[in-house]
Coordinates of C-alpha atoms (C1' of nucleotides) in Angstrom, one line a residue:
Chain A
X177 CA 146.5 -5.0 31.1
X178 CA 147.9 -2.1 33.1
X179 CA 150.3 0.6 32.4
X180 CA 153.8 -0.7 32.8
X181 CA 156.2 0.6 35.5
X182 CA 158.7 3.1 34.3
X183 CA 161.4 2.0 36.7
X184 CA 163.4 -1.1 37.3
X185 CA 162.9 -2.2 40.9
X186 CA 166.4 -3.3 41.6
X187 CA 167.9 -0.3 40.0
X188 CA 165.6 2.0 42.0
X189 CA 166.7 0.4 45.2
X190 CA 170.3 0.7 44.2
X191 CA 169.8 4.4 43.6
X192 CA 168.0 4.8 46.9
X193 CA 170.9 3.0 48.6
X194 CA 173.4 5.5 47.1
X195 CA 171.2 8.4 47.9
X196 CA 170.7 7.6 51.5
X197 CA 174.3 6.6 51.8
X198 CA 175.5 10.0 50.6
X199 CA 172.9 12.3 52.2
X200 CA 171.7 10.4 55.2
X201 CA 168.1 9.5 56.0
X202 CA 166.7 12.5 57.7
X203 CA 168.3 15.1 55.4
X204 CA 166.9 13.4 52.3
X205 CA 163.3 14.4 51.5
X206 CA 160.8 12.3 49.5
X207 CA 160.7 14.9 46.7
X208 CA 164.5 14.8 46.2
X209 CA 164.3 11.0 46.6
X210 CA 162.0 10.9 43.5
X211 CA 164.6 12.5 41.3
X212 CA 167.5 10.5 42.6
X213 CA 165.8 7.1 42.3
X214 CA 163.6 7.7 39.3
X215 CA 160.6 6.6 41.4
X216 CA 157.4 8.5 41.7
X217 CA 156.0 9.4 45.1
X218 CA 153.2 7.0 44.4
X219 CA 155.6 4.2 43.8
X220 CA 157.7 5.0 46.8
X221 CA 154.5 4.7 48.9
X222 CA 152.7 1.8 47.3
X223 CA 155.7 -0.3 46.2
X224 CA 158.1 0.2 49.1
X225 CA 156.0 1.4 52.0
X226 CA 157.0 5.0 52.0
X227 CA 160.4 6.6 52.8
X228 CA 161.2 4.3 55.7
X229 CA 160.3 1.2 53.8
X230 CA 162.5 2.2 50.9
X231 CA 165.3 2.9 53.4
X232 CA 165.0 -0.6 54.8
X233 CA 165.2 -2.1 51.4
X234 CA 168.3 0.0 50.7
X235 CA 169.8 -1.2 53.9
X236 CA 169.0 -4.8 53.0
X237 CA 170.6 -4.4 49.6
X238 CA 173.7 -2.9 51.0
X239 CA 174.0 -5.6 53.6
X240 CA 173.3 -8.5 51.3
X241 CA 175.7 -7.2 48.7
X242 CA 178.5 -6.8 51.2
X243 CA 177.9 -10.2 52.7
X244 CA 177.8 -12.0 49.4
X245 CA 180.8 -10.3 47.8
X246 CA 183.4 -8.7 50.1
X247 CA 182.7 -10.9 53.1
X248 CA 182.5 -14.2 51.2
X249 CA 186.3 -14.7 51.0
X250 CA 186.5 -14.6 54.8
X251 CA 184.6 -17.8 55.1
X252 CA 187.3 -20.1 53.8
X253 CA 190.1 -17.5 54.2
X254 CA 192.6 -16.7 56.9
X255 CA 194.9 -13.8 57.9
X256 CA 195.5 -12.6 54.3
X257 CA 191.8 -12.4 53.6
X258 CA 191.2 -10.4 56.7
X259 CA 194.0 -8.0 55.7
X260 CA 192.7 -7.8 52.2
X261 CA 189.3 -6.8 53.5
X262 CA 190.7 -4.1 55.8
X263 CA 192.8 -2.7 53.1
X264 CA 189.8 -2.6 50.8
X265 CA 188.2 -0.1 53.2
X266 CA 190.6 2.6 52.2
X267 CA 191.6 1.5 48.7
X268 CA 190.6 3.8 45.9
X269 CA 189.4 1.0 43.7
X270 CA 187.4 -0.9 46.3
X271 CA 183.6 -0.9 46.5
X272 CA 183.8 -0.9 50.3
X273 CA 185.7 2.3 50.4
X274 CA 183.7 5.5 50.1
X275 CA 183.9 9.2 51.1
X276 CA 180.3 8.6 52.4
X277 CA 181.5 6.1 54.9
X278 CA 179.3 3.1 55.4
X279 CA 175.5 3.2 55.3
X280 CA 175.2 0.9 58.3
X281 CA 177.5 3.0 60.4
X282 CA 175.7 6.2 59.4
X283 CA 172.4 4.6 60.2
X284 CA 173.5 3.4 63.6
X285 CA 174.7 6.9 64.5
X286 CA 172.1 9.1 62.9
X287 CA 169.1 7.0 63.9
X288 CA 170.1 6.1 67.4
X289 CA 167.2 8.1 68.6
X290 CA 164.5 6.5 66.5
X291 CA 165.1 3.1 67.9
X292 CA 163.0 1.5 65.2
X293 CA 163.1 -2.2 65.9
X294 CA 163.4 -3.0 62.2
X295 CA 166.2 -0.5 61.8
X296 CA 168.1 -1.8 64.8
X297 CA 167.6 -5.4 63.7
X298 CA 169.0 -4.6 60.2
X299 CA 172.1 -2.9 61.5
X300 CA 172.7 -5.4 64.3
X301 CA 172.5 -8.3 61.9
X302 CA 175.1 -6.7 59.6
X303 CA 177.6 -6.2 62.4
X304 CA 176.9 -9.7 63.6
X305 CA 177.6 -11.0 60.1
X306 CA 180.8 -9.1 59.9
X307 CA 181.9 -10.3 63.3
X308 CA 181.2 -13.9 62.6
X309 CA 183.0 -13.7 59.3
X310 CA 186.1 -12.3 61.1
X311 CA 185.8 -15.0 63.7
X312 CA 185.6 -17.7 61.1
X313 CA 188.6 -16.5 59.3
X314 CA 190.5 -16.2 62.5
X315 CA 189.5 -19.7 63.5
X316 CA 190.6 -20.9 60.1
X317 CA 194.0 -19.1 60.7
X318 CA 194.3 -20.9 64.1
X319 CA 193.5 -24.3 62.5
X320 CA 196.1 -23.6 59.8
X321 CA 198.7 -22.6 62.4
X322 CA 198.9 -19.1 61.0
X323 CA 198.5 -17.7 64.5
X324 CA 198.9 -19.1 68.0
X325 CA 196.3 -21.7 68.9
X326 CA 195.3 -19.9 72.1
X327 CA 194.4 -16.7 70.4
X328 CA 191.2 -15.2 71.6
X329 CA 189.6 -15.1 68.2
X330 CA 186.2 -14.0 69.5
X331 CA 187.5 -10.9 71.2
X332 CA 189.8 -10.1 68.3
X333 CA 186.8 -10.3 65.9
X334 CA 184.8 -7.9 68.0
X335 CA 187.7 -5.5 68.1
X336 CA 188.1 -5.7 64.3
X337 CA 184.4 -4.8 63.8
X338 CA 184.8 -1.7 65.9
X339 CA 187.9 -0.8 64.0
X340 CA 186.0 -1.1 60.7
X341 CA 183.4 1.3 62.1
X342 CA 186.2 3.7 62.9
X343 CA 187.6 3.6 59.4
X344 CA 184.2 4.3 57.9
X345 CA 183.5 7.1 60.4
X346 CA 186.8 8.7 59.5
X347 CA 186.3 8.2 55.8
X348 CA 183.0 10.1 56.0
X349 CA 184.2 12.8 58.3
X350 CA 187.2 13.4 56.0
X351 CA 185.1 13.0 52.8
X352 CA 187.8 10.8 51.6
X353 CA 187.7 7.1 50.9
X354 CA 191.3 6.8 52.1
X355 CA 190.7 8.8 55.3
X356 CA 191.1 5.8 57.6
X357 CA 194.3 4.4 56.1
X358 CA 196.3 5.0 59.3
X359 CA 194.1 2.7 61.4
X360 CA 194.1 0.1 58.6
X361 CA 197.9 0.2 58.5
X362 CA 198.0 -0.1 62.3
X363 CA 195.6 -3.1 62.4
X364 CA 197.5 -4.8 59.6
X365 CA 200.7 -4.4 61.5
X366 CA 199.1 -5.8 64.6
X367 CA 197.6 -8.8 62.7
X368 CA 201.0 -9.5 61.1
X369 CA 202.5 -9.5 64.6
X370 CA 200.2 -12.3 65.6
X371 CA 201.5 -14.5 62.9
X372 CA 203.5 -17.5 64.0
X373 CA 206.8 -17.1 62.2
Chain B
X696 CA 167.4 48.2 84.0
X697 CA 166.0 45.4 82.1
X698 CA 164.2 42.2 83.1
X699 CA 166.8 39.7 84.2
X700 CA 167.5 36.5 82.3
X701 CA 165.9 33.4 83.7
X702 CA 168.6 31.1 82.6
X703 CA 172.3 30.6 83.3
X704 CA 174.2 30.9 80.0
X705 CA 176.8 28.2 80.7
X706 CA 174.2 25.8 82.1
X707 CA 172.0 26.3 79.1
X708 CA 174.9 25.5 76.8
X709 CA 175.7 22.4 78.9
X710 CA 172.1 21.3 78.5
X711 CA 172.1 22.0 74.8
X712 CA 175.3 20.0 74.5
X713 CA 173.8 17.0 76.2
X714 CA 170.6 17.3 74.2
X715 CA 172.3 17.4 70.8
X716 CA 174.7 14.7 71.9
X717 CA 171.8 12.4 72.7
X718 CA 169.4 13.2 70.0
X719 CA 171.5 14.5 67.2
X720 CA 171.2 17.9 65.4
X721 CA 168.5 17.3 62.9
X722 CA 166.2 15.2 65.0
X723 CA 166.0 17.8 67.7
X724 CA 163.5 20.6 67.1
X725 CA 163.6 24.1 68.5
X726 CA 160.5 23.5 70.6
X727 CA 161.9 20.5 72.3
X728 CA 165.2 22.3 72.7
X729 CA 163.4 24.9 74.7
X730 CA 162.3 22.4 77.4
X731 CA 165.6 20.6 77.4
X732 CA 167.8 23.7 77.8
X733 CA 165.4 26.0 79.8
X734 CA 165.9 28.6 77.1
X735 CA 163.1 30.5 75.4
X736 CA 162.8 30.5 71.6
X737 CA 163.6 34.2 71.8
X738 CA 166.8 33.6 73.8
X739 CA 167.9 30.8 71.4
X740 CA 167.5 33.2 68.6
X741 CA 168.8 36.4 70.0
X742 CA 171.5 35.1 72.4
X743 CA 172.9 32.2 70.4
X744 CA 171.9 32.9 66.8
X745 CA 169.3 30.3 66.5
X746 CA 169.5 26.5 66.5
X747 CA 172.7 26.3 64.5
X748 CA 174.4 28.9 66.6
X749 CA 173.5 27.1 69.8
X750 CA 174.8 23.9 68.2
X751 CA 178.2 25.5 67.5
X752 CA 178.4 26.7 71.1
X753 CA 177.6 23.3 72.3
X754 CA 180.3 21.9 70.1
X755 CA 182.8 24.4 71.4
X756 CA 182.0 23.6 74.9
X757 CA 182.3 19.9 74.3
X758 CA 185.6 20.4 72.6
X759 CA 187.1 22.8 75.1
X760 CA 186.0 20.6 78.0
X761 CA 187.6 17.5 76.5
X762 CA 190.9 19.3 75.7
X763 CA 191.3 20.9 79.0
X764 CA 190.4 17.9 81.1
X765 CA 190.9 14.4 79.6
X766 CA 193.4 15.4 76.9
X767 CA 195.6 17.5 79.3
X768 CA 197.4 14.5 80.9
X769 CA 198.7 13.6 77.4
X770 CA 200.8 16.7 77.1
X771 CA 203.4 15.6 79.6
X772 CA 202.4 12.0 79.6
X773 CA 203.6 8.8 77.9
X774 CA 202.3 5.4 77.1
X775 CA 200.3 5.0 80.3
X776 CA 198.5 8.2 79.8
X777 CA 197.5 7.2 76.3
X778 CA 196.2 3.8 77.7
X779 CA 194.3 5.6 80.4
X780 CA 192.6 7.8 77.9
X781 CA 191.6 4.8 75.7
X782 CA 190.3 2.9 78.6
X783 CA 188.3 5.9 79.7
X784 CA 186.4 5.7 76.5
X785 CA 184.7 2.5 77.7
X786 CA 184.8 2.9 81.4
X787 CA 181.5 3.3 83.3
X788 CA 182.8 6.0 85.5
X789 CA 184.5 8.1 82.8
X790 CA 183.1 11.3 81.3
X791 CA 184.4 10.4 77.9
X792 CA 182.4 7.2 77.8
X793 CA 178.7 7.5 76.8
X794 CA 176.0 5.5 75.2
X795 CA 175.5 8.5 72.9
X796 CA 179.0 8.2 71.5
X797 CA 180.8 11.4 70.9
X798 CA 179.2 14.7 69.8
X799 CA 182.0 15.3 67.3
X800 CA 181.8 11.9 65.7
X801 CA 178.0 12.2 65.5
X802 CA 178.4 15.7 64.0
X803 CA 180.9 14.5 61.4
X804 CA 178.7 11.7 60.2
X805 CA 175.2 13.3 60.5
X806 CA 176.2 16.6 59.0
X807 CA 178.5 15.5 56.2
X808 CA 175.9 16.8 53.8
X809 CA 175.6 20.3 55.2
X810 CA 179.3 21.1 54.8
X811 CA 178.9 24.2 56.9
X812 CA 182.4 25.7 57.0
X813 CA 182.0 26.5 60.7
X814 CA 180.9 23.0 61.5
X815 CA 183.7 21.5 59.5
X816 CA 186.2 23.7 61.2
X817 CA 184.9 22.9 64.6
X818 CA 185.1 19.1 64.2
X819 CA 188.4 19.2 62.3
X820 CA 190.1 21.2 65.0
X821 CA 188.9 18.8 67.6
X822 CA 190.4 15.8 65.8
X823 CA 193.6 17.8 65.1
X824 CA 193.8 18.5 68.8
X825 CA 193.4 14.8 69.7
X826 CA 195.9 13.8 67.1
X827 CA 198.5 16.3 68.3
X828 CA 198.0 15.3 71.9
X829 CA 198.5 11.6 71.0
X830 CA 201.6 12.6 69.0
X831 CA 203.0 14.6 71.9
X832 CA 202.6 11.7 74.3
X833 CA 204.1 9.3 71.9
X834 CA 207.1 11.6 71.3
X835 CA 207.4 11.9 75.1
X836 CA 207.4 8.1 75.2
X837 CA 210.2 8.0 72.6
X838 CA 212.3 10.5 74.5
X839 CA 211.8 8.5 77.7
X840 CA 212.8 5.3 75.9
X841 CA 209.4 3.7 76.6
X842 CA 209.1 2.8 73.0
X843 CA 211.6 2.4 70.1
X844 CA 213.2 5.6 68.9
X845 CA 212.3 5.0 65.3
X846 CA 208.6 4.6 66.0
X847 CA 206.5 6.4 63.5
X848 CA 204.6 8.5 66.1
X849 CA 202.8 10.6 63.6
X850 CA 201.2 7.6 61.8
X851 CA 200.5 6.0 65.1
X852 CA 198.7 9.1 66.4
X853 CA 196.6 9.2 63.3
X854 CA 195.6 5.6 63.7
X855 CA 194.7 6.1 67.3
X856 CA 192.4 9.0 66.5
X857 CA 190.5 6.8 64.0
X858 CA 190.3 4.0 66.6
X859 CA 188.8 6.5 69.0
X860 CA 186.2 7.3 66.4
X861 CA 185.4 3.7 66.1
X862 CA 185.0 3.2 69.8
X863 CA 182.5 6.1 70.0
X864 CA 180.6 4.9 66.9
X865 CA 180.3 1.5 68.5
X866 CA 179.2 2.9 71.8
X867 CA 176.4 4.8 70.2
X868 CA 175.3 2.0 67.9
X869 CA 175.2 -0.3 70.9
X870 CA 173.7 2.3 73.2
X871 CA 176.3 1.2 75.7
X872 CA 179.2 3.2 77.1
X873 CA 181.3 0.0 77.1
X874 CA 180.3 -1.1 73.6
X875 CA 183.8 -0.5 72.2
X876 CA 185.7 -2.3 74.9
X877 CA 187.1 -4.9 72.5
X878 CA 188.9 -2.4 70.3
X879 CA 190.2 -0.6 73.3
X880 CA 191.6 -3.9 74.7
X881 CA 193.1 -4.6 71.3
X882 CA 194.8 -1.2 71.0
X883 CA 196.1 -1.4 74.5
X884 CA 197.6 -4.8 73.8
X885 CA 199.2 -3.3 70.7
X886 CA 200.6 -0.3 72.5
X887 CA 202.0 -2.5 75.2
X888 CA 203.7 -4.6 72.5
X889 CA 205.5 -1.4 71.4
X890 CA 207.1 -1.0 74.8
X891 CA 210.8 -1.6 75.0
X892 CA 211.2 -4.4 77.5
Chain C
dA481 C1' 155.1 56.0 90.8
dT482 C1' 157.1 56.5 86.3
dT483 C1' 160.0 55.3 82.7
dA484 C1' 163.4 52.8 80.2
dT485 C1' 165.0 48.5 79.1
dA486 C1' 165.5 43.9 77.9
dT487 C1' 163.5 39.7 78.7
dC488 C1' 159.8 36.1 78.3
dA489 C1' 155.4 34.2 76.4
dA490 C1' 152.4 33.8 72.8
dT491 C1' 151.3 34.1 68.3
dA492 C1' 152.1 34.2 63.4
dC493 C1' 154.4 32.9 59.3
dA494 C1' 156.2 30.9 55.2
dA495 C1' 158.4 26.8 53.8
dG496 C1' 159.0 22.0 53.9
dT497 C1' 157.6 17.3 55.7
dG498 C1' 155.6 12.5 54.6
dT499 C1' 151.4 10.9 53.2
dA500 C1' 146.7 10.6 51.0
dT501 C1' 143.7 11.4 47.3
dT502 C1' 142.3 12.5 42.7
dT503 C1' 143.0 12.8 37.9
dT504 C1' 145.4 11.6 33.8
dT505 C1' 147.9 8.3 31.1
dA506 C1' 149.7 4.1 29.0
dT507 C1' 149.0 -0.5 28.2
dT508 C1' 146.5 -5.2 26.9
dG509 C1' 142.5 -8.3 26.2
dC510 C1' 138.1 -8.1 24.3
Chain D
dG222 C1' 137.4 1.1 19.2
dC223 C1' 136.3 0.0 24.0
dA224 C1' 136.7 -1.4 28.6
dA225 C1' 139.7 -2.8 32.3
dT226 C1' 143.7 -2.3 34.7
dA227 C1' 147.5 -0.1 37.2
dA228 C1' 150.8 3.1 37.1
dA229 C1' 152.2 8.2 36.9
dA230 C1' 151.3 12.9 37.6
dA231 C1' 149.2 16.4 40.0
dT232 C1' 147.0 18.2 43.8
dA233 C1' 145.7 18.4 48.5
dC234 C1' 146.4 17.7 53.4
dA235 C1' 147.7 17.9 58.1
dC236 C1' 151.7 18.5 60.5
dT237 C1' 156.2 20.2 61.7
dT238 C1' 160.1 23.1 60.8
dG239 C1' 163.0 27.4 62.1
dT240 C1' 162.3 32.0 62.4
dA241 C1' 159.9 36.5 62.9
dT242 C1' 156.8 39.5 65.3
dT243 C1' 153.9 41.3 68.8
dG244 C1' 152.5 42.2 73.4
dA245 C1' 153.0 41.3 78.3
dT246 C1' 156.4 41.3 82.2
dA247 C1' 160.0 42.1 85.5
dT248 C1' 163.7 44.8 87.0
dA249 C1' 166.3 49.3 88.5
dA250 C1' 167.4 54.1 87.9
dT251 C1' 165.0 58.4 88.0

DNA sequence: ATTATATCAATACAAGTGTATTTTTATTGC
DNA sequence: GCAATAAAAATACACTTGTATTGATATAAT
């Protein structure tokens, strides 16, 4: 039998996710990554396919975690769930609010040059998931007569996604997890105005 | 008398601005910067203070150009000028719309780690300028009875700035200068709804 | 023409990059 | 205890990074 691994795979990916989230991809070297994740250079290479492979795993974890937790309520939810999600982006206690912004937003901006197909696919699928969850919740709201039946839910969902990106960008720029609160308040006001009284 | 410079200073900074805008700061090496700007390594170092110095010049140019051109109409303007500005962010013909997003947004996200005081000051002052221009136009709109007198113009201005960041982030992520159109449409709808009929 | 000056071009440099390779170490079945 | 296995640690490697230095070059006043 072989020497046992000294790391827990999932915990290592979680650590990598946080590390990339905070520092960005390019600015984080493999050697520093070792200490932050508890992985050895050897493990990073053989187990994850090097720095980029680990980054993709981190992105996948981030994405899956968001979809299965904070996005889940939108599937059966309506206007209040959308508002809850938005407010979570700038709430101290929420896991979706962070002074580091959002790993997917950061990736989309920092790595626009690379144009790695895998990277683009990963970020794109995340935004698609967010958009379709918004659209679903809005359609639910329509069906439940929370908002007008002729509301353009598809366009509204797209706009919401971009607003979310703005909140994250602001949070990171301001190094404050409540940085984007003004836009959240504005969007909530707008969504409330759509409600059929 | 000495050998004349082979470059035009302003043109070089313009080129540097475009280069950093497209490729980002970290991903752009000095050697590639030479060919893109027409500057020699020697000039980059002695005339601009190296790569970071040139970056700061590029940021200043970007910021000054925006303030003196596209932000200027907001000073005396009202709701229509705000809407014009927003629509310019995703209009093919506009200089504020770009598949590369916005240099200041990109800087705020990519260089969150560095925390260079100069860098932070440069980006912060840009967002402050945008916010105060929005606030001014909104106050004008109040004074002209375009919107309700009790409108919280300060909060609204803050929200608009974050929305602008979102549009730019989306434009860059989508590599399309119209990427953020849905949020622009949404914000315009909202602003229109504030108008006193 | 000579000289002074400031630029450009080429080279050099130390440090850091991600990756590859080698050596050591920890484990289990025999 | 011994061999087999696979991971960790250490080292090495080729490459790039931003910067520094050196030598050639183009101007204009003398």
